[in-house]
CSV table of C-alpha atoms in Angstrom, one decimal:
chain,number,residue,atom,x,y,z
K,1,MET,CA,111.8,61.3,7.6
K,2,LYS,CA,110.8,64.4,5.7
K,3,VAL,CA,112.5,64.5,2.3
K,4,TYR,CA,112.8,67.3,-0.2
K,5,ILE,CA,113.8,66.5,-3.8
K,6,ASP,CA,115.2,69.3,-6.1
K,7,THR,CA,115.4,68.2,-9.7
K,8,LEU,CA,117.4,69.6,-12.6
K,9,GLY,CA,117.8,68.6,-16.2
K,10,CYS,CA,115.7,66.7,-18.7
K,11,PRO,CA,112.3,65.0,-18.4
K,12,LYS,CA,114.0,61.7,-17.7
K,13,ASN,CA,115.5,63.2,-14.6
K,14,PHE,CA,112.1,64.4,-13.4
K,15,ASN,CA,110.7,61.0,-14.0
K,16,ASP,CA,113.5,59.6,-11.9
K,17,SER,CA,112.6,62.0,-9.1
K,18,GLU,CA,109.0,60.8,-9.2
K,19,VAL,CA,110.2,57.3,-8.9
K,20,ALA,CA,112.4,58.2,-6.0
K,21,SER,CA,109.5,59.9,-4.3
K,22,GLY,CA,107.3,56.9,-4.8
K,23,ILE,CA,109.8,54.5,-3.4
K,24,LEU,CA,110.4,56.7,-0.3
K,25,GLU,CA,106.6,57.1,0.4
K,26,ASN,CA,106.2,53.4,0.1
K,27,ARG,CA,108.6,53.2,3.1
K,28,ASN,CA,106.6,55.8,5.0
K,29,HIS,CA,108.9,58.7,4.4
K,30,ILE,CA,107.2,62.1,3.7
K,31,ILE,CA,107.9,64.2,0.6
K,32,VAL,CA,107.8,67.9,1.4
K,33,ASN,CA,107.7,70.9,-0.8
K,34,GLN,CA,110.2,73.2,0.9
K,35,PRO,CA,113.9,72.4,1.7
K,36,ASP,CA,113.7,74.1,5.1
K,37,GLU,CA,111.1,71.5,6.2
K,38,ALA,CA,113.3,68.5,5.3
K,39,ASP,CA,115.4,66.1,7.3
K,40,VAL,CA,116.9,65.0,4.0
K,41,ILE,CA,117.5,67.1,0.9
K,42,ILE,CA,118.2,65.4,-2.4
K,43,VAL,CA,119.5,67.3,-5.4
K,44,ASN,CA,118.9,65.2,-8.6
K,45,THR,CA,121.5,66.7,-10.9
K,46,CYS,CA,122.3,66.9,-14.6
K,47,GLY,CA,125.8,66.4,-15.8
K,48,PHE,CA,125.4,66.2,-19.6
K,49,ILE,CA,127.1,69.5,-20.7
K,50,ASN,CA,129.1,72.2,-19.0
K,51,ASP,CA,126.2,74.6,-18.5
K,52,ALA,CA,124.2,71.8,-16.8
K,53,LYS,CA,127.1,70.9,-14.6
K,54,THR,CA,127.6,74.5,-13.6
K,55,GLU,CA,123.9,74.9,-12.8
K,56,SER,CA,123.9,71.6,-10.8
K,57,ILE,CA,126.9,72.6,-8.7
K,58,ALA,CA,125.3,76.0,-7.9
K,59,ARG,CA,122.1,74.3,-6.8
K,60,ILE,CA,124.0,71.9,-4.5
K,61,PHE,CA,125.6,74.9,-2.7
K,62,GLU,CA,122.2,76.6,-2.5
K,63,MET,CA,120.6,73.6,-0.9
K,64,ALA,CA,123.5,73.2,1.5
K,65,GLU,CA,122.4,76.5,3.1
K,66,TYR,CA,119.2,74.8,4.2
K,67,LYS,CA,121.0,72.0,6.1
K,68,ALA,CA,120.1,72.1,9.8
K,69,GLU,CA,121.7,70.1,12.6
K,70,GLY,CA,121.1,66.4,12.1
K,71,SER,CA,119.8,66.8,8.5
K,72,LYS,CA,121.4,65.3,5.4
K,73,LEU,CA,122.2,66.5,1.9
K,74,ILE,CA,122.4,63.9,-0.8
K,75,VAL,CA,123.4,64.4,-4.5
K,76,SER,CA,122.0,62.0,-7.1
K,77,GLY,CA,121.8,61.9,-10.8
K,78,CYS,CA,124.1,62.2,-13.8
K,79,LEU,CA,126.6,64.6,-12.2
K,80,SER,CA,126.9,62.4,-9.1
K,81,GLU,CA,127.4,59.2,-11.2
K,82,ARG,CA,130.0,60.9,-13.3
K,83,TYR,CA,132.0,62.9,-10.8
K,84,GLY,CA,131.0,61.5,-7.4
K,85,GLU,CA,134.5,60.6,-6.2
K,86,GLU,CA,135.9,64.1,-7.2
K,87,LEU,CA,133.0,66.0,-5.7
K,88,PHE,CA,133.3,64.0,-2.5
K,89,GLU,CA,136.6,65.7,-1.9
K,90,GLU,CA,135.4,69.1,-3.0
K,91,MET,CA,132.0,69.3,-1.3
K,92,PRO,CA,132.2,68.3,2.4
K,93,GLU,CA,128.7,69.8,2.8
K,94,VAL,CA,127.3,66.7,0.9
K,95,ASP,CA,126.7,63.6,3.0
K,96,ALA,CA,126.3,61.2,0.1
K,97,PHE,CA,126.7,61.0,-3.7
K,98,LEU,CA,124.4,58.5,-5.4
K,99,GLY,CA,124.6,57.1,-8.9
K,100,VAL,CA,121.7,57.0,-11.3
K,101,ASN,CA,120.8,53.4,-10.5
K,102,GLU,CA,120.4,53.7,-6.7
K,103,TYR,CA,116.9,54.9,-6.3
K,104,ASP,CA,115.5,51.5,-5.3
K,105,ARG,CA,118.1,51.6,-2.4
K,106,LEU,CA,117.2,55.1,-1.3
K,107,PRO,CA,115.2,54.3,1.8
K,108,ASP,CA,117.9,52.1,3.2
K,109,ILE,CA,120.6,54.6,2.3
K,110,ILE,CA,118.9,57.6,4.1
K,111,GLU,CA,117.9,55.5,7.1
K,112,ASN,CA,121.4,54.2,7.6
K,113,LEU,CA,123.5,57.1,6.5
K,114,ASN,CA,125.9,57.6,9.4
K,115,HIS,CA,129.1,58.7,7.5
K,116,ARG,CA,129.9,60.5,4.2
K,117,GLN,CA,130.1,58.2,1.2
K,118,VAL,CA,129.9,57.7,-2.5
K,119,ILE,CA,127.4,55.1,-3.5
K,120,THR,CA,127.4,53.9,-7.1
K,121,SER,CA,126.9,50.4,-8.5
K,122,GLY,CA,127.8,51.0,-12.1
K,123,CYS,CA,125.5,50.8,-15.1
K,124,TYR,CA,122.9,48.0,-14.9
K,125,SER,CA,122.4,45.7,-17.9
K,126,GLU,CA,119.2,44.1,-16.6
K,127,VAL,CA,115.7,44.9,-18.0
K,128,LEU,CA,114.3,48.1,-16.6
K,129,GLU,CA,111.9,47.2,-13.8
K,130,SER,CA,108.6,49.0,-13.2
K,131,VAL,CA,108.6,50.9,-9.9
K,132,PRO,CA,106.2,53.1,-8.0
K,133,ARG,CA,106.0,56.9,-8.8
K,134,LYS,CA,104.7,59.8,-6.8
K,135,LEU,CA,102.6,62.0,-9.1
K,136,SER,CA,101.4,65.5,-8.7
K,137,ASP,CA,98.0,66.3,-7.3
K,138,ASN,CA,96.8,66.8,-10.9
K,139,PRO,CA,98.8,64.5,-13.2
K,140,TYR,CA,97.0,65.6,-16.4
K,141,THR,CA,100.3,65.2,-18.3
K,142,ALA,CA,103.0,62.6,-17.4
K,143,THR,CA,106.1,61.1,-18.8
K,144,VAL,CA,106.5,57.3,-19.3
K,145,LYS,CA,110.0,56.1,-19.5
K,146,ILE,CA,110.0,53.1,-21.8
K,147,ALA,CA,113.8,52.4,-21.7
K,148,GLU,CA,117.0,53.4,-19.9
K,149,GLY,CA,120.5,53.8,-21.2
K,150,CYS,CA,121.7,54.1,-24.8
K,151,ASN,CA,123.5,52.0,-27.3
K,152,ASN,CA,124.4,54.9,-29.6
K,153,ILE,CA,128.0,55.9,-29.2
K,154,CYS,CA,127.9,59.5,-30.4
K,155,ALA,CA,131.3,61.1,-30.2
K,156,TYR,CA,130.2,64.1,-28.1
K,157,CYS,CA,128.0,62.2,-25.6
K,158,VAL,CA,128.8,60.6,-22.3
K,159,ILE,CA,125.3,59.3,-21.5
K,160,PRO,CA,126.1,55.6,-22.3
K,161,LYS,CA,128.9,55.8,-19.7
K,162,ILE,CA,126.6,57.4,-17.2
K,163,ARG,CA,123.4,55.4,-17.7
K,164,GLY,CA,124.6,52.2,-19.3
K,165,ARG,CA,123.5,50.1,-22.3
K,166,TYR,CA,120.0,50.4,-23.6
K,167,ARG,CA,117.4,48.3,-21.8
K,168,SER,CA,113.7,48.4,-22.5
K,169,LYS,CA,111.0,48.2,-20.0
K,170,ARG,CA,108.6,45.3,-20.4
K,171,GLU,CA,105.7,46.1,-22.6
K,172,GLU,CA,103.2,44.9,-20.0
K,173,ASP,CA,104.8,47.1,-17.3
K,174,ILE,CA,104.5,50.1,-19.6
K,175,ILE,CA,100.8,49.4,-20.3
K,176,SER,CA,100.1,48.9,-16.7
K,177,GLU,CA,101.8,52.2,-15.8
K,178,ALA,CA,99.9,54.0,-18.5
K,179,LYS,CA,96.6,52.6,-17.2
K,180,GLN,CA,97.4,53.7,-13.7
K,181,LEU,CA,98.2,57.2,-15.0
K,182,ALA,CA,94.9,57.3,-16.9
K,183,GLU,CA,93.0,56.3,-13.8
K,184,ALA,CA,94.8,59.1,-11.9
K,185,GLY,CA,93.6,61.7,-14.4
K,186,CYS,CA,96.4,61.8,-16.9
K,187,ARG,CA,95.3,63.0,-20.4
K,188,GLU,CA,98.7,63.3,-22.1
K,189,LEU,CA,101.4,60.6,-22.1
K,190,ILE,CA,104.9,61.6,-23.1
K,191,LEU,CA,107.0,58.6,-24.1
K,192,ILE,CA,110.7,59.2,-23.2
K,193,ALA,CA,114.0,57.3,-23.4
K,194,GLN,CA,117.4,58.2,-24.8
K,195,ASP,CA,116.0,56.8,-28.0
K,196,VAL,CA,112.4,55.7,-28.0
K,197,THR,CA,112.6,54.4,-31.6
K,198,TYR,CA,115.0,51.6,-30.4
K,199,TYR,CA,112.4,50.4,-28.0
K,200,GLY,CA,112.1,46.6,-27.7
K,201,LYS,CA,115.1,45.7,-29.9
K,202,ASP,CA,117.1,44.4,-26.9
K,203,LEU,CA,114.2,42.7,-25.2
K,204,TYR,CA,112.1,41.3,-28.1
K,205,GLY,CA,114.6,41.3,-31.0
K,206,GLU,CA,112.7,43.8,-33.0
K,207,LEU,CA,111.7,47.5,-33.0
K,208,ARG,CA,108.5,47.4,-31.0
K,209,LEU,CA,107.5,51.0,-30.7
K,210,PRO,CA,104.7,50.8,-33.3
K,211,LYS,CA,103.1,47.8,-31.6
K,212,LEU,CA,103.4,49.5,-28.2
K,213,LEU,CA,101.8,52.7,-29.5
K,214,LYS,CA,98.8,50.8,-30.8
K,215,LYS,CA,98.2,49.2,-27.4
K,216,LEU,CA,98.6,52.5,-25.6
K,217,CYS,CA,96.1,54.1,-27.9
K,218,LYS,CA,93.5,51.7,-26.6
K,219,ILE,CA,93.7,53.0,-23.0
K,220,ASP,CA,90.6,54.9,-22.0
K,221,GLY,CA,91.2,58.4,-20.7
K,222,ILE,CA,94.4,59.0,-22.6
K,223,HIS,CA,93.8,61.8,-25.1
K,224,TRP,CA,97.3,62.6,-26.4
K,225,ILE,CA,100.4,60.5,-26.8
K,226,ARG,CA,103.6,62.4,-27.5
K,227,LEU,CA,106.9,61.0,-28.9
K,228,MET,CA,110.2,62.4,-27.7
K,229,TYR,CA,113.8,61.6,-28.7
K,230,CYS,CA,113.3,59.6,-31.9
K,231,TYR,CA,116.4,58.7,-33.9
K,232,GLU,CA,115.9,59.5,-37.6
K,233,ASP,CA,117.3,56.2,-39.0
K,234,ARG,CA,114.9,54.2,-36.9
K,235,ILE,CA,111.7,56.0,-38.0
K,236,THR,CA,110.3,53.2,-40.0
K,237,ASP,CA,107.4,53.3,-42.5
K,238,GLU,CA,105.5,51.2,-39.9
K,239,LEU,CA,106.0,53.8,-37.2
K,240,ILE,CA,105.0,56.6,-39.6
K,241,GLN,CA,101.8,54.7,-40.5
K,242,VAL,CA,100.8,54.3,-36.9
K,243,ILE,CA,101.4,58.0,-36.3
K,244,ALA,CA,99.2,58.8,-39.3
K,245,GLU,CA,96.4,56.4,-38.4
K,246,GLU,CA,96.1,56.7,-34.6
K,247,GLU,CA,94.2,59.8,-33.6
K,248,LYS,CA,95.6,59.9,-30.0
K,249,ILE,CA,99.2,60.2,-31.2
K,250,CYS,CA,100.1,63.9,-31.5
K,251,ASN,CA,101.1,65.1,-34.9
K,252,TYR,CA,104.4,66.0,-33.3
K,253,ILE,CA,107.7,64.2,-33.2
K,254,ASP,CA,111.1,65.1,-31.7
K,255,ILE,CA,114.0,64.1,-33.9
K,256,PRO,CA,117.4,65.3,-32.6
K,257,ILE,CA,119.4,65.3,-35.9
K,258,GLN,CA,122.3,67.4,-34.5
K,259,HIS,CA,123.7,68.5,-38.0
K,260,ALA,CA,123.2,68.4,-41.7
K,261,SER,CA,126.8,68.2,-43.0
K,262,ASP,CA,127.7,64.7,-43.9
K,263,GLY,CA,131.3,65.3,-42.7
K,264,VAL,CA,130.2,66.5,-39.3
K,265,LEU,CA,127.6,63.8,-38.9
K,266,LYS,CA,130.3,61.1,-39.7
K,267,ALA,CA,132.7,62.7,-37.2
K,268,MET,CA,129.9,62.7,-34.6
K,269,ASN,CA,129.4,58.9,-35.1
K,270,ARG,CA,125.8,59.5,-36.3
K,271,ARG,CA,124.3,57.0,-38.6
K,272,SER,CA,122.2,59.6,-40.4
K,273,THR,CA,123.2,61.5,-43.5
K,274,SER,CA,121.8,64.7,-44.9
K,275,ALA,CA,120.0,62.7,-47.6
K,276,SER,CA,118.5,60.2,-45.1
K,277,ILE,CA,117.3,63.1,-42.8
K,278,LYS,CA,115.6,64.8,-45.8
K,279,ASN,CA,114.0,61.6,-46.8
K,280,THR,CA,112.6,60.9,-43.4
K,281,VAL,CA,111.2,64.4,-43.0
K,282,ALA,CA,109.6,64.1,-46.5
K,283,ARG,CA,108.0,60.7,-45.6
K,284,LEU,CA,106.6,62.1,-42.3
K,285,LYS,CA,105.2,65.2,-44.0
K,286,LYS,CA,103.6,63.2,-46.8
K,287,ALA,CA,101.9,60.8,-44.4
K,288,VAL,CA,101.0,63.4,-41.8
K,289,PRO,CA,100.7,66.8,-43.6
K,290,ASP,CA,100.3,68.9,-40.5
K,291,ILE,CA,103.0,67.1,-38.5
K,292,HIS,CA,105.2,69.5,-36.4
K,293,ILE,CA,108.8,68.3,-36.2
K,294,ARG,CA,111.0,69.3,-33.3
K,295,THR,CA,114.8,69.0,-33.7
K,296,THR,CA,118.0,70.0,-32.0
K,297,LEU,CA,121.3,70.9,-33.5
K,298,ILE,CA,124.9,71.2,-32.3
K,299,VAL,CA,127.1,74.0,-33.7
K,300,GLY,CA,130.8,74.3,-33.2
K,301,PHE,CA,131.6,70.6,-33.2
K,302,PRO,CA,135.4,70.0,-33.6
K,303,GLY,CA,136.4,70.6,-37.1
K,304,GLU,CA,133.2,72.2,-38.2
K,305,THR,CA,134.1,74.5,-41.1
K,306,GLU,CA,132.4,77.6,-42.4
K,307,ASP,CA,131.1,75.4,-45.3
K,308,ASP,CA,129.7,72.9,-42.8
K,309,TYR,CA,128.0,75.6,-41.0
K,310,ASP,CA,126.6,77.1,-44.2
K,311,THR,CA,125.3,73.7,-45.1
K,312,LEU,CA,123.5,73.6,-41.8
K,313,VAL,CA,122.0,77.0,-42.2
K,314,ASP,CA,120.8,76.2,-45.7
K,315,PHE,CA,119.3,73.0,-44.4
K,316,VAL,CA,117.4,74.8,-41.6
K,317,GLU,CA,116.0,77.3,-44.1
K,318,GLU,CA,115.0,74.5,-46.6
K,319,GLU,CA,113.4,72.1,-44.1
K,320,ARG,CA,111.7,74.9,-42.0
K,321,PHE,CA,111.3,72.9,-38.8
K,322,ASP,CA,108.4,74.1,-36.7
K,323,ARG,CA,110.3,73.6,-33.5
K,324,LEU,CA,114.1,73.9,-33.3
K,325,GLY,CA,116.7,74.2,-30.5
K,326,VAL,CA,120.5,74.8,-30.9
K,327,PHE,CA,123.3,74.0,-28.6
K,328,ALA,CA,126.9,75.1,-28.7
K,329,TYR,CA,129.1,72.0,-28.6
K,330,SER,CA,130.4,71.3,-25.1
K,331,GLN,CA,133.8,69.7,-24.9
K,332,GLU,CA,133.4,66.8,-22.5
K,333,GLU,CA,136.1,64.6,-21.0
K,334,ASN,CA,135.9,60.9,-21.6
K,335,THR,CA,134.3,61.4,-25.0
K,336,GLU,CA,135.8,60.8,-28.4
K,337,ALA,CA,135.1,64.4,-29.5
K,338,GLY,CA,136.6,65.8,-26.4
K,339,GLU,CA,140.0,64.5,-27.5
K,340,MET,CA,139.7,65.7,-31.1
K,341,GLU,CA,141.8,68.4,-32.6
K,342,ASN,CA,140.4,71.5,-34.2
K,343,GLN,CA,138.2,72.5,-31.2
K,344,ILE,CA,136.2,75.6,-32.1
K,345,ASP,CA,136.5,78.9,-30.1
K,346,GLU,CA,133.6,79.6,-27.8
K,347,GLU,CA,133.0,83.0,-29.5
K,348,ILE,CA,132.6,81.3,-32.9
K,349,LYS,CA,130.3,78.7,-31.4
K,350,GLN,CA,128.0,81.4,-30.0
K,351,GLU,CA,128.0,83.4,-33.3
K,352,ARG,CA,126.9,80.3,-35.2
K,353,LEU,CA,124.3,79.5,-32.6
K,354,ASP,CA,122.9,83.0,-32.7
K,355,GLY,CA,122.9,83.0,-36.5
K,356,ILE,CA,120.7,79.9,-36.8
K,357,MET,CA,118.3,81.1,-34.0
K,358,ARG,CA,117.8,84.4,-35.8
K,359,ARG,CA,116.7,82.5,-38.9
K,360,GLN,CA,114.6,80.2,-36.8
K,361,LEU,CA,112.7,83.2,-35.3
K,362,ASP,CA,111.4,84.1,-38.8
K,363,ILE,CA,110.5,80.4,-39.5
K,364,SER,CA,108.7,80.0,-36.2
K,365,LEU,CA,106.8,83.3,-36.7
K,366,GLU,CA,105.7,82.3,-40.2
K,367,SER,CA,104.6,78.9,-39.0
K,368,ASN,CA,102.6,80.5,-36.2
K,369,ARG,CA,101.0,83.1,-38.4
K,370,GLU,CA,99.6,80.2,-40.6
K,371,LYS,CA,97.5,79.3,-37.6
K,372,ILE,CA,95.6,82.6,-37.4
K,373,GLY,CA,91.9,82.0,-37.9
K,374,LYS,CA,92.2,78.3,-37.1
K,375,THR,CA,90.5,76.7,-34.2
K,376,LEU,CA,92.9,74.4,-32.3
K,377,GLU,CA,92.5,72.0,-29.3
K,378,VAL,CA,94.5,73.4,-26.4
K,379,LEU,CA,95.5,71.6,-23.2
K,380,ILE,CA,95.6,74.1,-20.3
K,381,ASP,CA,98.8,74.2,-18.3
K,382,ASP,CA,98.3,77.4,-16.2
K,383,ILE,CA,95.8,80.1,-15.3
K,384,ASP,CA,97.1,83.7,-15.2
K,385,GLU,CA,96.3,86.2,-12.5
K,386,ASP,CA,94.1,88.1,-14.9
K,387,GLY,CA,92.0,85.0,-15.6
K,388,SER,CA,93.5,84.2,-19.0
K,389,TYR,CA,94.6,80.7,-19.7
K,390,ILE,CA,98.0,79.4,-20.8
K,391,GLY,CA,98.1,76.1,-22.7
K,392,ARG,CA,99.6,74.1,-25.5
K,393,THR,CA,98.4,72.5,-28.8
K,394,GLU,CA,99.2,68.9,-29.7
K,395,TYR,CA,102.2,70.5,-31.6
K,396,ASP,CA,103.9,71.6,-28.4
K,397,ALA,CA,105.6,69.7,-25.6
K,398,PRO,CA,105.5,71.1,-22.1
K,399,GLU,CA,108.2,73.5,-21.0
K,400,ILE,CA,110.1,73.6,-24.3
K,401,ASP,CA,107.7,74.6,-27.1
K,402,ASN,CA,105.2,77.2,-27.9
K,403,ALA,CA,102.3,78.4,-25.6
K,404,VAL,CA,98.8,79.5,-26.4
K,405,ILE,CA,97.4,82.4,-24.3
K,406,PHE,CA,93.6,82.7,-24.5
K,407,THR,CA,90.5,84.0,-22.9
K,408,SER,CA,87.3,82.2,-22.4
K,409,GLU,CA,83.8,82.8,-21.0
K,410,LYS,CA,83.9,79.3,-19.6
K,411,GLU,CA,85.5,78.3,-16.4
K,412,HIS,CA,88.4,75.8,-16.7
K,413,LYS,CA,90.9,74.2,-14.5
K,414,ILE,CA,94.4,73.1,-15.3
K,415,GLY,CA,94.4,69.9,-17.3
K,416,ASP,CA,91.2,70.8,-19.2
K,417,PHE,CA,91.0,70.9,-23.0
K,418,ALA,CA,89.5,73.9,-24.8
K,419,MET,CA,88.8,74.7,-28.5
K,420,VAL,CA,90.6,78.0,-29.1
K,421,THR,CA,90.4,80.2,-32.2
K,422,ILE,CA,93.7,81.9,-32.9
K,423,ASP,CA,93.6,85.6,-33.3
K,424,ASP,CA,97.3,86.6,-33.3
K,425,ALA,CA,100.7,85.0,-33.5
K,426,PHE,CA,104.2,85.9,-32.3
K,427,ASP,CA,107.6,84.2,-32.5
K,428,TYR,CA,106.8,81.5,-30.0
K,429,ASP,CA,103.3,82.2,-28.7
K,430,LEU,CA,99.8,82.2,-30.0
K,431,VAL,CA,96.9,84.3,-28.7
K,432,GLY,CA,93.3,83.4,-29.0
K,433,ARG,CA,89.8,83.0,-27.5
K,434,GLU,CA,87.4,80.3,-26.8
K,435,GLU,CA,83.9,81.2,-27.9
């Protein structure tokens, strides 16, 4: 059968879609690039917060318009896992709703789908197995999922109920997958999980990310290794030392701290405190002076006072994160926070979000201006119609961080590296040239 997969959400979802594509191709199904060419359309959804749910539902209805006689529409991913039974009643256009752990069964499901159904098997507790993936024609950058699920019971988050308890992938499987990616032309590995810093604790009885990183750094062909989704309280001195010593590890780390008020952090069931966060940031900057830290914040959490918000704003201005994103708290059912009193009005949430982002614009611009005159290594992601190149430094993750727009007398292709001298800087972009 011809199968089209439409993916929404985070890099972990895109990784799942690559796995689903690989499994289907191994059973001689064909992955196509357009929904009107497909016998089966799969929408891999996100269901983490309200905006994501709204986007996913809209996309399902959009894809339903491509259904032809005899074709099938399947919904997978977090939204399906979380609301499959309810959506089954509301969306007769959809032939099947699959949970997040059904991708290995996907060929059998689509080959034998003769009536509408909801197919979920609950959250697995077994070790995450290594499975085939279908990569792009030029996989110069690729994610490697080192674990699934989450053991952190944050008050606002439903992920543990969707994806289950934390389970690490075997180290040898990760190394094997990374070697295959390198042989396919991958230059940048992006390690992902709900919490990469917890890697190995369930499987080996200890935090094994530093050891894993050292082994990954030995793989020929891999030039950058990027760390996403690191919990502050598990950023050990050993991990910081490995980041500082290993040239292949980008001087970049993603630490979703969520807030800086101790009262709000406690209500969120976060283990961090304002003092511990500041200490970790200081240790990172001391060991790796040019490290760029990405973080995410939540404003408008139930009970967040003006003083709590002011504490957060002061924290942002004091720490001056190079990369920062802000979310308005989303009240989710089946979460502890969703049942809390003192929910914040949406208008106030938006005002607080806008207030921090206005301050961050100035911080980002100042950080970018410091790069004027410097020559930076840039990985090329795209080529513009006018012949200019669009890429990223080691300080920027794909899709979410800054871009470098530059010209060059040399001819490059996507996935090449170039040494670019920065001539100008804007809020979120750099402009330069390769001489």
